[in-house]
Every structure is written in C-alpha cells, then in structure tokens.
PDB file of C-alpha atoms and ligand atoms in Angstrom:
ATOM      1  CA  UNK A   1      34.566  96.278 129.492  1.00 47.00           C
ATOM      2  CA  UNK A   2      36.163  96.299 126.246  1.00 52.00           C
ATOM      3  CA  UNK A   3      34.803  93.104 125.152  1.00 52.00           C
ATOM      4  CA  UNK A   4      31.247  94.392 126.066  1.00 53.00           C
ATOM      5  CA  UNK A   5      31.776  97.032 123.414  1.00 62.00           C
ATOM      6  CA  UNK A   6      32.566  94.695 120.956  1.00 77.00           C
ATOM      7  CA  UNK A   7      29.361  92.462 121.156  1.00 88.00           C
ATOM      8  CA  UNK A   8      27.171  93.462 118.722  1.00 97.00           C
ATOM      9  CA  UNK A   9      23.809  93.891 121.289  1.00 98.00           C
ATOM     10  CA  UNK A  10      20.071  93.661 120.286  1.00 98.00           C
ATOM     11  CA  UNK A  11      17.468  94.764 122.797  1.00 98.00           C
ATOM     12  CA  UNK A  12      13.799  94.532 122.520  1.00 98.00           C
ATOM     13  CA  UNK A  13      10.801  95.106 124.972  1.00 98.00           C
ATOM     14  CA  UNK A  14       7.563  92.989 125.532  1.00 98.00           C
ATOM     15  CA  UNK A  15       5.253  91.401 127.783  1.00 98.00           C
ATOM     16  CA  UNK A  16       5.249  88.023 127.236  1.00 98.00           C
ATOM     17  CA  UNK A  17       2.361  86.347 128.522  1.00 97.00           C
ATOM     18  CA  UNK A  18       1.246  83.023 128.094  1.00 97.00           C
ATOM     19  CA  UNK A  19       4.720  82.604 125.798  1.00 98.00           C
ATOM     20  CA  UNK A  20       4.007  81.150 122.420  1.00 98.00           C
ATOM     21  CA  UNK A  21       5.801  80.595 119.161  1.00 98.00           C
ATOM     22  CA  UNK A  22       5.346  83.991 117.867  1.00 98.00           C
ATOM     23  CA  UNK A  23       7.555  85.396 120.481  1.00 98.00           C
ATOM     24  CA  UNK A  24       9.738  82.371 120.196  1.00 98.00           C
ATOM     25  CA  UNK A  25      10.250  83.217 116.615  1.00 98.00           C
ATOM     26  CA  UNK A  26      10.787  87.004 117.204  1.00 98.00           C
ATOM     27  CA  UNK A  27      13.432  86.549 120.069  1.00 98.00           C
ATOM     28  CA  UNK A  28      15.372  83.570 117.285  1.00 98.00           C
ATOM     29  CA  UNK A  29      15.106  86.292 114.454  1.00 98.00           C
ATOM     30  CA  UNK A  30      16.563  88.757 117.204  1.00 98.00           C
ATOM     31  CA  UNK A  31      19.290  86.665 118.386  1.00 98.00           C
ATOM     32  CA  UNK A  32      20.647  86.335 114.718  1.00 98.00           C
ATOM     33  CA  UNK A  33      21.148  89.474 114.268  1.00 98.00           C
ATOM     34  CA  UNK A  34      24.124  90.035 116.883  1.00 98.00           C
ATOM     35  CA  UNK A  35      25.781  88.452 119.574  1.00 98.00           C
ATOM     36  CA  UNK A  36      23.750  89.103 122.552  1.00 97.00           C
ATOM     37  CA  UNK A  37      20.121  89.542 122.848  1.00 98.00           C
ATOM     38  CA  UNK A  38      18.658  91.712 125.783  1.00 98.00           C
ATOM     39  CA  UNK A  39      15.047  91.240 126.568  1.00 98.00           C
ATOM     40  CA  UNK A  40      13.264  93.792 128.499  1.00 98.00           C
ATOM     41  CA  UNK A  41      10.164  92.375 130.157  1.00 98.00           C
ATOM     42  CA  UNK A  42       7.184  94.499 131.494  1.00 98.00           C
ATOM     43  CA  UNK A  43       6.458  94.450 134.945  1.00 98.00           C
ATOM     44  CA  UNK A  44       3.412  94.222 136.563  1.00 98.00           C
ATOM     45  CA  UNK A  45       3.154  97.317 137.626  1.00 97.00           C
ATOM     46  CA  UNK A  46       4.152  98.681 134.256  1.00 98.00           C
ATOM     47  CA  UNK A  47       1.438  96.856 132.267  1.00 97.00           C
ATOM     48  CA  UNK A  48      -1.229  98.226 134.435  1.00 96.00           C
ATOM     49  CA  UNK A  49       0.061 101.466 133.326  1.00 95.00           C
ATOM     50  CA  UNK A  50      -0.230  99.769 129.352  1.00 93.00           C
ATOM     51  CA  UNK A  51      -3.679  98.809 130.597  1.00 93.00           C
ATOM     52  CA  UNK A  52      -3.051  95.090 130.493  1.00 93.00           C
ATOM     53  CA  UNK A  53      -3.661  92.551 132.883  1.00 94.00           C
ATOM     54  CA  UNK A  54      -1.497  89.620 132.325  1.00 96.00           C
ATOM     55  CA  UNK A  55      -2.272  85.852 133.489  1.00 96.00           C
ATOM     56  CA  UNK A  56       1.286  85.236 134.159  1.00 97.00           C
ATOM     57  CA  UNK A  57       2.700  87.311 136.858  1.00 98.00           C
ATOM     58  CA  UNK A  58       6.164  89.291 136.089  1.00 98.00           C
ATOM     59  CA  UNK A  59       8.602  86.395 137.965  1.00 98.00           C
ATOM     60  CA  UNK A  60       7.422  83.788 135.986  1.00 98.00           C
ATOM     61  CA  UNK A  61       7.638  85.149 132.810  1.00 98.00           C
ATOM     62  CA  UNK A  62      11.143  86.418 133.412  1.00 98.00           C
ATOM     63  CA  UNK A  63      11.703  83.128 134.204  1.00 98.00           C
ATOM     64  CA  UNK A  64      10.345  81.428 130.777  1.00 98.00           C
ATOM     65  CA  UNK A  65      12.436  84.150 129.021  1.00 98.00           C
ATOM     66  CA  UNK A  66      15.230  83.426 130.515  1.00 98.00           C
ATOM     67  CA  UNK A  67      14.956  79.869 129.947  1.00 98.00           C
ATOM     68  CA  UNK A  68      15.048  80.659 126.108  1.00 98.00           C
ATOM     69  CA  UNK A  69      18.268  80.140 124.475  1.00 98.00           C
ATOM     70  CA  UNK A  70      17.713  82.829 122.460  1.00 98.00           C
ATOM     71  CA  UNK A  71      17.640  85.366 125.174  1.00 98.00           C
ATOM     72  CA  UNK A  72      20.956  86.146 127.095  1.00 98.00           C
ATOM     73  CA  UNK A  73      19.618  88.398 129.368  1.00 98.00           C
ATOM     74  CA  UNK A  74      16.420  90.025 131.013  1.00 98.00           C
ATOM     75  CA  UNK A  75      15.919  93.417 132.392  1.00 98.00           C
ATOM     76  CA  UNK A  76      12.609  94.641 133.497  1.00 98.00           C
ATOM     77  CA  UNK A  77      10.659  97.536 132.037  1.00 98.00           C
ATOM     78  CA  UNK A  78       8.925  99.461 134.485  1.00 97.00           C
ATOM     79  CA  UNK A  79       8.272 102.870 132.415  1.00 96.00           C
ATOM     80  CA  UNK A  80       7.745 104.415 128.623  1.00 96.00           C
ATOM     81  CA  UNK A  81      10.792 106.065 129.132  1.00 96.00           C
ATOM     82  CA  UNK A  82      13.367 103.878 129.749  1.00 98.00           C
ATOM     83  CA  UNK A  83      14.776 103.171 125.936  1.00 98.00           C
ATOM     84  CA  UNK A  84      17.216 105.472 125.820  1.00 98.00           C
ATOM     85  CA  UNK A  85      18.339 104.934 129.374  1.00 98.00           C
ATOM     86  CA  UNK A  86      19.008 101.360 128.605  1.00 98.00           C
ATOM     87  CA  UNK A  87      20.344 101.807 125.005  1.00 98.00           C
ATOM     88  CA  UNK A  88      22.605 103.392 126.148  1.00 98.00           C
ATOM     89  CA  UNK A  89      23.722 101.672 129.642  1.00 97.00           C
ATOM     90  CA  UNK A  90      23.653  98.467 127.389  1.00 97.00           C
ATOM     91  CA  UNK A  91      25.704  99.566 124.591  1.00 96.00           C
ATOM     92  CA  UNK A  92      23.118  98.347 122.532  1.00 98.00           C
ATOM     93  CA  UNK A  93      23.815  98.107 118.694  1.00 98.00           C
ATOM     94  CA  UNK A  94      20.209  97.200 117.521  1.00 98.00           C
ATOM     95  CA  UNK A  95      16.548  98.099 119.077  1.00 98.00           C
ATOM     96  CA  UNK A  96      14.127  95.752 117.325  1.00 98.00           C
ATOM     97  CA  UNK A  97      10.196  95.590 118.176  1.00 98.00           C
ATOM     98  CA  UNK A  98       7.340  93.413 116.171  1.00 98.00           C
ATOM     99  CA  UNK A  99       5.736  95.661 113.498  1.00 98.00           C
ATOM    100  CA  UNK A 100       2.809  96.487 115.443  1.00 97.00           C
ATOM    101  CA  UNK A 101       5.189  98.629 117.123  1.00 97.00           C
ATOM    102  CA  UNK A 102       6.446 100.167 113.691  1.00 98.00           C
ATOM    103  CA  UNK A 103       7.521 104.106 113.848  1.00 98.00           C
ATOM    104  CA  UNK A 104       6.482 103.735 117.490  1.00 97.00           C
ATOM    105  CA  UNK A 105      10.731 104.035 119.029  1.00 98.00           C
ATOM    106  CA  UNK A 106      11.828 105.837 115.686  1.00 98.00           C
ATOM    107  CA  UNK A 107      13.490 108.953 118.341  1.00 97.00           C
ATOM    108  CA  UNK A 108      15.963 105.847 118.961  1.00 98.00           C
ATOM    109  CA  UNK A 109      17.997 106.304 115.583  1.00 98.00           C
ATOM    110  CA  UNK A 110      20.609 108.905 116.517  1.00 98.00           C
ATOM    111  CA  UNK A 111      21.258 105.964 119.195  1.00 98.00           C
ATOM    112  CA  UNK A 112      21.404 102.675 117.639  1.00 98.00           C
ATOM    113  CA  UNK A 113      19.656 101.252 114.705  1.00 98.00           C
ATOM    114  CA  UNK A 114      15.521 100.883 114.711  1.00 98.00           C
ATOM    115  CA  UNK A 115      14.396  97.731 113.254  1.00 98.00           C
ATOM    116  CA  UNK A 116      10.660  96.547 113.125  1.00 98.00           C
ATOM    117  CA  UNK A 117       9.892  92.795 112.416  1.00 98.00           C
ATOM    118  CA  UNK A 118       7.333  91.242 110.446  1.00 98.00           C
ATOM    119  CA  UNK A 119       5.405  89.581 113.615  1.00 98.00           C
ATOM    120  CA  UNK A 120       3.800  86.048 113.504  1.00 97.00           C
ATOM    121  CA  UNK A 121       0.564  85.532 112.228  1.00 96.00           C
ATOM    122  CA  UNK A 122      -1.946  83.782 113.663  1.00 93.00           C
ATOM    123  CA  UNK A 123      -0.744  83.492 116.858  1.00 96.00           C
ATOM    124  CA  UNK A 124      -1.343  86.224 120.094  1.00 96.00           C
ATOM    125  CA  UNK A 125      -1.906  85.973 123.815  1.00 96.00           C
ATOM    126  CA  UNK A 126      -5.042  87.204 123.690  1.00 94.00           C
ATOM    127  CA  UNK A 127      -6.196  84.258 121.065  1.00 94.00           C
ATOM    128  CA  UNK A 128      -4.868  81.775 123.178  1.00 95.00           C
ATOM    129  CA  UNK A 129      -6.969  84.132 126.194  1.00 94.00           C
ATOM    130  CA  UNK A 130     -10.025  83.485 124.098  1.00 92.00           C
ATOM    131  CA  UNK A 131      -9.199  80.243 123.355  1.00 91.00           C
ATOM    132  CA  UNK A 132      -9.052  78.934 126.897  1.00 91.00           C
ATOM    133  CA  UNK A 133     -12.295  81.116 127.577  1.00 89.00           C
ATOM    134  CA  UNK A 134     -14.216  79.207 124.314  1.00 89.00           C
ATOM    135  CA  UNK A 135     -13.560  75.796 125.977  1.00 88.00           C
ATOM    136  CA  UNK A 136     -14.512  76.545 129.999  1.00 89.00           C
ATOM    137  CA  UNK A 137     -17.362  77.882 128.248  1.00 89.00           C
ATOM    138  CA  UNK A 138     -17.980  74.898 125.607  1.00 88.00           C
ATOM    139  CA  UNK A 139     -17.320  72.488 128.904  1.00 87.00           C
ATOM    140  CA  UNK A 140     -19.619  74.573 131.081  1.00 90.00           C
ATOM    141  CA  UNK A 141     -22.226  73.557 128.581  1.00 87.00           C
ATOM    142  CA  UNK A 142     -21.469  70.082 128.039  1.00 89.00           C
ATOM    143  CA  UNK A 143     -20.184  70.882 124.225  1.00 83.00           C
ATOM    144  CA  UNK A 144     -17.042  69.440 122.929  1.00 77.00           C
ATOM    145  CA  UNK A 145     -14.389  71.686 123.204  1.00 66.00           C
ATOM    146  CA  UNK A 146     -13.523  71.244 119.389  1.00 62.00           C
ATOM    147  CA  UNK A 147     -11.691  74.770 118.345  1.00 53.00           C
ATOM    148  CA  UNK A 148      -9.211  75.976 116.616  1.00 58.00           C
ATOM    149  CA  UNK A 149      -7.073  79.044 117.066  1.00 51.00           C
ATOM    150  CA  UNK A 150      -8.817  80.264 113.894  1.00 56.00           C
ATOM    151  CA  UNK A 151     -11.849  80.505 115.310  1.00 51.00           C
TER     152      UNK A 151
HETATM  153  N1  C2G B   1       5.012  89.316 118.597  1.00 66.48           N
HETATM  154  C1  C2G B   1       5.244  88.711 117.347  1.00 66.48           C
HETATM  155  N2  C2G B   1       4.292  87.860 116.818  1.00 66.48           N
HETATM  156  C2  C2G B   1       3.155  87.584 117.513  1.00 66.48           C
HETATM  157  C3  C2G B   1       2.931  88.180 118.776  1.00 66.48           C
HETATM  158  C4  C2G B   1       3.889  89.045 119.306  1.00 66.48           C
HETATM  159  O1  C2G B   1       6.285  88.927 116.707  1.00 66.48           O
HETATM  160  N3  C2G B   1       2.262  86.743 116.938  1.00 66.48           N
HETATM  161  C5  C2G B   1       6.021  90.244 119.114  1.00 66.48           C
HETATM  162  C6  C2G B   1       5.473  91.671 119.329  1.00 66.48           C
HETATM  163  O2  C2G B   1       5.478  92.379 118.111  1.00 66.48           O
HETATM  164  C7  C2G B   1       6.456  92.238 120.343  1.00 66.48           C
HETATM  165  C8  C2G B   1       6.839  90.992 121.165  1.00 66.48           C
HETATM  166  O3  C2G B   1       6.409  89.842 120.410  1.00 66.48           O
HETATM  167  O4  C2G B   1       7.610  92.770 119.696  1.00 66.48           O
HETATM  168  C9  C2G B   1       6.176  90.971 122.535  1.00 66.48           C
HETATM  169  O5  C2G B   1       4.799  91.163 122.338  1.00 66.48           O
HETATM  170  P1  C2G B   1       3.907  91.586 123.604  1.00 66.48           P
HETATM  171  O6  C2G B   1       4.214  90.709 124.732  1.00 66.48           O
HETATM  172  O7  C2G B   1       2.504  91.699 123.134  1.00 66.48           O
HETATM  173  O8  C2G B   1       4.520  93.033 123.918  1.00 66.48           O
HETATM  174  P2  C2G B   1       3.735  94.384 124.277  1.00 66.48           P
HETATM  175  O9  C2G B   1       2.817  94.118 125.400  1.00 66.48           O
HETATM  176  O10 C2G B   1       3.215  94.934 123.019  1.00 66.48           O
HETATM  177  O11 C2G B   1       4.905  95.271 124.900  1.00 66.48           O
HETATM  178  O12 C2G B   1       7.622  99.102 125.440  1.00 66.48           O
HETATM  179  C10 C2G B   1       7.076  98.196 124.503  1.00 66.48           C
HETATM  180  C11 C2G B   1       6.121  97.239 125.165  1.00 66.48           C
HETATM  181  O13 C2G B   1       6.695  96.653 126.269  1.00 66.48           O
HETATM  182  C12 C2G B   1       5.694  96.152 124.193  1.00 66.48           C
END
C-alpha cells in the first residue's frame, strides 16, 4: 500500500470510440505527467445517459485502451458522479480532461490537481463518423471516394 501512495497517479475519463491519434496524444501527454495513468472509460450504458451512441461497444474499447502503453489501467465510468469516488479510492495526484472539458471538474481541486489539455486538432470520432458516411455514400453513387478529413 505504501508504494501506491507514492506513485504520482493521473486519471482521466472518456469515451473512446473509433480510437485515433488525438486520444493517443492526450493519454502520452497524460502518462508524462506521473507514474501511472488511470483511464476511465464510459460504458455503454453511461453514454446513452451522455446521449451518445458509440460504434465500438464498451469491451472493445477497453480493450484498445488497454493495449496502449500509455495507459496502466482502465476502470469504467458508469455515472457523472463518480470523480470524487475514484479520486479518491485511486489516490489520484492529477485529474486531467481535453479542454473541451475546461472548468467542467473544477469541484475536484480541494482533491487533487485539475488540469485541462490543449486537445488535438483536426481529428474527432465524429469526423472520422462522417468520413466513413461521405464514402458509402460517394460509393453508393459510383463517385470516387476522394476525401479528406478536412472536408
Ligand atoms: N480528445 C483530444 N483531442 C481530440 C479528441 C479528443 O484531446 N482531437 C480528448 C478529449 O478532450 C477527452 C478525451 O480525448 O479528454 C476523450 O474524448 P471523448 O472520447 O470524446 O470523451 P467524452 O465522450 O467527451 O467523455 O466524464 C467525462 C466524459 O466521460 C468525457
């Protein structure tokens, strides 16, 4: 137990579908920041509640996540109000989101430290969702499916 306390621990929260380099870069930037990296992934259930329908199911995309060296461990995130449950169950030193969630988990700071990162640009799951739906549709018509994310 002791050595838990010691390890400086980042946690963050997400969805993670159709995993691209945005998150990849998020969860490296995380992972630098201390010596273990705690992902919390939403469930299924969950995102229906975030009214999102993902095109991975749950399993699988704990299963990419935890296939990232960056990521040490996965926990799922069934509910808003988890955070401090797991902050503090995890001994977690650091809660870090992408800056579309900034000010969002602020009520976290007499916990651990907030942090907010500059996300990715150009780069989302629901571009690559559109992407995928441009070139069915460009097929369906007999059009080359030349696209680009920008779009
Ligand atoms: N992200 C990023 N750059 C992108 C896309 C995403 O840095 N181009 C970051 C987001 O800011 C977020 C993480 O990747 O921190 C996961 O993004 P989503 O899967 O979209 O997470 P979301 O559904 O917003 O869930 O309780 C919080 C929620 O679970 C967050």
């Amino acid at each position: 137990m002791s050595d838990q306390r010691q390890l400086r621990t980042i946690l963050t929260y997400g969805t993670f579908d159709l995993f691209h380099f945005g998150h990849v870069r998020l969860l490296q930037r995380l992972a630098k920041m201390g010596d273990r990296l705690i992902v919390a992934c939403s469930t299924d259930e969950f995102n229906a509640v975030k009214g999102k329908k993902t095109v991975v199911p749950y399993e699988h995309r704990v299963e990419v996540l935890e296939a990232c060296r960056y990521v040490d461990q996965v926990i799922p995130e069934y509910d808003w109000a988890q955070k401090r449950d797991d902050v503090v169950k995890y001994n977690v030193d650091v809660f870090a989101m992408g800056d579309d969630w900034a000010g969002k988990f602020d009520e976290l700071a007499d916990l651990c430290d907030v942090v907010y990162l500059p996300r990715t640009e150009d780069i989302s799951t629901t571009d690559l969702k559109r992407a995928v739906i441009r070139t069915q549709n460009a097929r369906a018509l007999g059009l080359p499916d030349t696209f680009s994310f920008a779009d």
